[in-house]
Amino acid sequence: MNALKGVDFTNRIPRGKTYANSGKVYDIKFEDNYASSKVSGKYNNYYDTSVLFRTFTESEKQQILKIINSSESILSSLLNHELPVELYDELTKENIQVFPNSAKDLTPFCNCPDYAHICKHVAALIHVITHEVDKDPFNIFKLQGCDLLELLDYNSTSSNIKNIEDLFSHEHPRYNDENISLDFTKIPDLIELIFTLLNEKPLFYEKDFKSILKNIYNSMGRFTKKNIDEYTRGLNNSYNPYIHFKKEKIPPFKADEDEFEEWLEHIFIERWNKPNQWNDFTINLNDEYKIDNIETNTQTFNKKNIEKYLFAFMTEIGESNISKFNQNINVLYDVYQFTLELIKKHALIPEFFENKGTYYIRWIPAVFNNNIMEIIDNLSVLCPEDLITFNNEKLSQKDQIITAVSLIVNGFLEYYLLYGATKTFKRTYDNSIVKLFFFEGQKFDKIKENNYENLVNQWLSKFILNSRDYELFLVIDEEYAIFNVSVQVRVNDGQIQPVHDVINNTQDNDLKVQLISDTYLINEIFPELHKSIDINENLEFNIDDFSKFFMNTLPLFEIVGINLILPKNLQRAFKPKLVLDIGGTKNEKGYLTFKDITKFNWKIAIGDKKYDVNEFKKLSVTSRGLVKLANDYVILDEDDTKSLIKQIDKLPEKLNRHELLKATLSGEVNGAEVNVDNELMEMITKIKEKDEIKVPKELNANLRKYQVTGYSWLVQNIKTGFGSILADDMGLGKTLQVLTTILYLKNEGLIKKSKVLIIAPTSLLTNWQEEIKKFTPTLTSYIYHGQNRVFPEDEYDIYLTSYGVIRRDEEIFENKRWFLCVVDEAQNIKNPTTKQSRAIKSIKAKHKIALSGTPVENRLSEYWSIFDFINKGYLTSLKKFRRNYIIPIEKERSSDVLNNFKLITEPFILRRLKSDKSVIKDLPDKNTNDIYCNLTTKQSALYQEVLNSAIDEVEAHEGMKRKGLVLKLINSLKQICNHPAHFTKSSKANISDSGKMEVLMNMVENILESDEKVLIFTQYVQMGDIMKKLIEDKFNTEVLFLHGSLSRMKRDELINKFQNNSQNKIFILSLKAGGTGLNLTAA
């Protein structure tokens, strides 16, 4: 364009630019040294325009070839479709003119009436030519009769655009599924690395697309943390806010507030058509890289934009107990959580591909990062063969995981672009590049979009590396504080040798092209290193320069697949870390209590050396980057050091007793390593051990070994001032262990003044009292329950009451003091916000015990609520607990935080399973556990009415008639005890009408939450029907029922479902049809 400045006297050149930018130039053709087009005209529809360029001479072509072959850096740039400045400079030195110097170097033509040498129509064509040269620099040589790639006899590596078929492999390798763990906290934040690799202002977008994309990355991360991480079900969003079905009627909430979450779960299960009963779940992908449909065993989802619905489903399912869904859904939910962490850590990369002339972007994990690849490999081990298919063909597990991530991102983008993107960005939604990256495939069939596909592919090519037939190494040596850096290569497991030597000596042309292309990547990252390859000399650094190279540039080489070989002292370079020294002293009884941990001191550790906080601050002022201390190297990253100093400045001058105890137990606090003195370590060991305490002789039972351990542990925690959660499996005798503990407390004289309060579901109160009479007859007990309840004048050792009574009589219990409060079925206080939970937690007791076979039914917040009852304040507030534990464990899958959590809570929770080796050898072949049930008011009234009526009739008869009436009466009373509806043959039945049904529901709930299966036997088919309906209504799950009227084929089908389908956990059997001869090992 500069060549035309001297010939434009009437503003034709700017007017030509306007024509070019407004799309008036079309039908553009390049043939040899001739460019032509049609340009819309004022008087004609169009004018024919052309420009003829001078051509290079043969000697000039040979000189160009010689210059290119003499420089690997120039050659590698050309093979990657980039015209390097070095080539232009070298050609200029040889007086070879690449661009026209003046209008005389061009021969223009236009059939318009304008007399000027360069009219506005020709100027418009020249403007278009300049854009085409910008997009493909080879055009300037082609227009002068020199095809560089043909001249070089090499194939360009920049136009290798993947086809959709290239994305997938159909192999199914066998994986070893042992020790698979998912830890998403290992995903690094990659935003700086990713955007350091991308070139500024790519030519396919008018503005700086790199900075726009970086802003989007950051914005998506913020949106995920704020909107997705914080999603919870509630009245206003129980229907997922990220999805809008056709108008549905939300059934009114009529139950008790403590059942609110169960109601929301019911809504979710019904709205998604019972996903807990799906045996299958397969996503079918089509060749437009869209979900064609999702197949389950009950229906096929084929809505438009189904990715949006899939994302919404995954978002909402996180509020459920995920274990009750099938394996495919469980794995997909793992991938969903993985994807959210990738978004938050800016660790997604765009992958470019085409299909049938349409170009697409899919967002995949940053596969160049080893930590991310390790997670993908672990997810691949868990992945079934049929989670995702492409055109109904199975994919490898690894491809399924990567594809699943991309589909979840597509669903996420539906919401982000609608609710999270800025107004400025929304105004660009019509741009073809924005559509490509965030909306849909593009054909790039407009004139101004010519060659966009190659430009986009080239821009993104650094992220998706093609497989190499060799290994590249960046070798670093150090001698006398001088660092030598070289690029070397190993081919076919041979010796490592300089890459320059291989390029110049190899006879393998493909290998040569691959290596030359890779040197282009090196030039992009660190041009000085590329120049050293050209002249075949190592690059030398002093420690100051190498420090910058080490901190800022080395990570980029790993991204593009170049291995690092470092000297040993650099491999083990230390980073500063915060440490806390803690000490304590025993109390007079030799026990550890909160008050005994008293001494602590913050320090900074670098390798084996510890620095005072102020010393480190001085060091950080004088030193930055890679620093040598003694014989070791220390990495003092500026950002990390600032962050550490900021953390130091926020360190508390005092730590409360909870924080000190947690730090002592876990060996970590606020990211700092904790060191404890010998005396404190001895006490920590003591609290973790469960010393056996002698069982009271008044106990009317023989405790098994594990029960003695549990009883001793409860006593020990009471002595040390801690609460306890006894979380043994159902049937292992939690009640007996607690009663033994209370008996010990009585013998020690500890419950003389203040007594024991036991809170249990109403249906279990009688059972508790019967157990007390049976096992600890020396303990006195009183049930505080019923309409006319009052506290007795006489004192009792144990007072039994229900959750409902505590809630209703909260003011009465506020004035009472208890030595010990025991909460049975403590999962009933899992929701910390309910009135019931608040009432229970307001009880004033010196010591507290919670009993639950399922302390964590779904979320850690439930565990926090129970723990907040036994050791208030120990796990901080729920808000802090969510930030410090729930999000890292449940969403980020942090193994470090999970381990920390286990360590700080381990002394206060004891859980044994029936399957534990130490337990199972103690158990009998069959464990019979009788549960006592009360009749409800409705049952009692009906029972008495039938009994009174039948007695008169029985007394009026004798002999066989009388015996028959007695048997009929017994059968009627049994039916009433089962459920009033069983006797009355009513079609309406409620759980609350039957004491037996209430107890059964409580047992089934525990079994389901333990992810186990259950067999329920009944004498009556009608009662089986009642149980089936009530259980299905309450738990929203399919209940199998085998009875005599079923065909053999139907019976076999039910048995097979129970044995082999993880979703079918409840099996009711009539005694006649299923009492003998069946082998049901799944329960």
Short mmCIF file of C-alpha atoms in Angstrom, two decimals, residues 29-36 50-56 105-108 139-147:
data_model
loop_
_atom_site.label_atom_id
_atom_site.label_comp_id
_atom_site.label_asym_id
_atom_site.label_seq_id
_atom_site.Cartn_x
_atom_site.Cartn_y
_atom_site.Cartn_z
CA LYS A 29 -8.70 -15.11 -8.39
CA PHE A 30 -4.93 -15.55 -8.15
CA GLU A 31 -3.33 -17.10 -11.24
CA ASP A 32 0.47 -17.06 -11.49
CA ASN A 33 1.46 -13.36 -11.25
CA TYR A 34 -2.04 -12.17 -12.00
CA ALA A 35 -4.78 -11.18 -9.52
CA SER A 36 -8.31 -10.35 -10.69
CA SER A 50 -6.82 -6.90 -12.22
CA VAL A 51 -3.23 -6.35 -11.13
CA LEU A 52 -0.17 -7.86 -12.85
CA PHE A 53 2.97 -8.32 -10.68
CA ARG A 54 6.59 -8.56 -11.84
CA THR A 55 8.12 -12.05 -11.42
CA PHE A 56 11.33 -13.24 -9.80
CA ASP A 105 6.03 -2.37 -10.13
CA LEU A 106 2.32 -3.07 -10.68
CA THR A 107 0.33 -3.21 -13.92
CA PRO A 108 -3.29 -2.41 -13.00
CA ASN A 139 0.81 -15.41 -1.71
CA ILE A 140 3.27 -12.54 -2.16
CA PHE A 141 5.79 -15.02 -3.57
CA LYS A 142 3.18 -16.87 -5.65
CA LEU A 143 2.10 -13.57 -7.23
CA GLN A 144 5.71 -13.10 -8.34
CA GLY A 145 5.99 -16.55 -9.90
CA CYS A 146 7.62 -18.33 -6.96
CA ASP A 147 5.82 -21.11 -5.05
#
